[in-house]
Amino acid sequence: MPVNGAEGRATAMAGLGGLYRNLLLDKSFVALAEKATRQRNLNDYEKGTVRVINRGIRAFKKLPYEFVEKENRTYVKAEIAWRRAKERSDFRIFRPELEEVIKISQDKAELLGYDGHPYDALVDIHEENMKTAELDRIFARFIPRLKHVRDRVMSSGSEFTKESRLEHRKYAVDKMGRINDQILKILNYDRDSVRLDVSTHPSTFPLGPKDARITTRYGGVNFKNTLFSTIHEAGHALYDLNIDASLSMTPLGRVPRFLSQCASMGLHESQSRFWENFVGRGRSFVRAVMPILRNNLDFLKRYDEEQVYAYFNSVRPGSIRTGADEVTYDFHIALRYEIEKLLLTGELKAGDLPEFWNDKAEEFLGVRPKNEAEGALQDIQWTMGFGYFPTYTLGNIAAALVWHRAKRELKGLEKNIRDRRFKPLQGWLRQKIYRYGLTYPPAVLLKKKFGEGYNPDYAIKYLEEKYLQ
Ligand code: MG
């Protein structure tokens, strides 16, 4: 979309958000919701509907219209400043706007209320019922063991740690586009329901039932980047497209904009990571797609499957989050999560962020960012407040749990992947997760279908088996 339209679109979105809020808080609607809440013998879908509507009403009752307007304006201004700051790699341009974002986030947490940590109020928007104390427990159980895995991988001298020449190989964009199209095809995407386009930041936009728009990007070199961006976004789209048709046009089957969340961002991300990493970076998938890759990229004729597999899975700690490998990705998230909490409580001042970020990057990744664009200005997310980043790690953790169970429950899973038969796996995921939409809060759905919640043990086990055997 045209860059110059950003401010106009933001104004329109804020206006629609205001209208939505007024409709939701309309007295007669609130009375209906209260009546529904008192009903007994509701089925799970009805209970879910009441829960989701009440969640919206509760939030909007606490956030005055003027606040929501001011919040939106703050984010729009912050994004404009961030873009300029990032381009010039100059944090000073972004600092005053970041201070405004911190202030509005603190106010939002106070308005929404919390029992434990102010961060609770913000993370709940993206991950219903998640608490900071629980996130702390999950990270504490995950990150030290992940460091151990990383250190062992890095000192192993295995193929994964070596640089592949493929990282520097240039490709023709039209050929890569053809590959992405063909991969969507073998993954059973109905192109009458899914569009694939190009954008600066790969994203998924679910516009309605049977209408998902995904975007990817083509850097012209290192083809795995566009390949895995496409598979990642396709994983998001698969979730959206497989919500039960009977739930469409209900609060359970659409993206409820009032809290800007889907079933939960953690679960949603688990599905993009599931397809990108657990399926896409696996040996069986390499076998499945090798003919498509070779047909379009001549230079691959000199590489065998094992070399491509090593290239897809190379482990290299770096300062950039996007495109980071499976072993080091969550260090990027742990760093951001720690910083967000400190900014919110005021323990860390915006002005001290660049130094602090660089120190933390060195601690977690062993690399000091070259400049502020690769450091504190790296991501756009903080122009929209806090509480989102940890859902990336929740996604990785849940994806490992789901993969563990898929391997146990689906006979011939690897063979099916090699033979490009993805329907059994997709049908299984649909029954386990996708079809329910927002019917259950994320932890309830995980417990119901997989017997446990965000348990990082499976992610560690998966990484050890893949990278250390
Ligand atoms: Mg994603």
Tab-separated table of N, CA, C and O and ligand atoms in Angstrom, residues 232-233 236 268-269 272 388 392, ligand 1:
chain	number	residue	atom	x	y	z
A	232	HIS	N	6.376	-20.040	6.430
A	232	HIS	CA	5.949	-19.500	7.733
A	232	HIS	C	4.573	-18.841	7.614
A	232	HIS	O	3.637	-19.176	8.345
A	233	GLU	N	4.448	-17.935	6.673
A	233	GLU	CA	3.172	-17.214	6.525
A	233	GLU	C	2.072	-18.165	6.071
A	233	GLU	O	0.916	-18.031	6.480
A	236	HIS	N	0.545	-19.683	9.047
A	236	HIS	CA	-0.455	-18.790	9.664
A	236	HIS	C	-1.783	-18.877	8.903
A	236	HIS	O	-2.853	-18.992	9.491
A	268	HIS	N	-0.979	-19.129	17.367
A	268	HIS	CA	-0.920	-18.825	15.941
A	268	HIS	C	0.515	-18.951	15.440
A	268	HIS	O	0.786	-19.566	14.410
A	269	GLU	N	1.430	-18.385	16.206
A	269	GLU	CA	2.838	-18.475	15.829
A	269	GLU	C	3.317	-19.925	15.879
A	269	GLU	O	4.186	-20.321	15.101
A	272	SER	N	2.808	-21.299	12.408
A	272	SER	CA	3.734	-20.840	11.373
A	272	SER	C	5.106	-21.485	11.578
A	272	SER	O	5.753	-21.929	10.630
A	388	TYR	N	3.961	-8.362	23.218
A	388	TYR	CA	3.801	-9.252	22.074
A	388	TYR	C	4.970	-10.233	21.921
A	388	TYR	O	4.769	-11.401	21.596
A	392	TYR	N	6.306	-15.186	20.564
A	392	TYR	CA	7.145	-15.893	19.586
A	392	TYR	C	7.753	-17.150	20.221
A	392	TYR	O	7.801	-18.214	19.605
B	1	MG	MG	4.602	-15.221	12.445
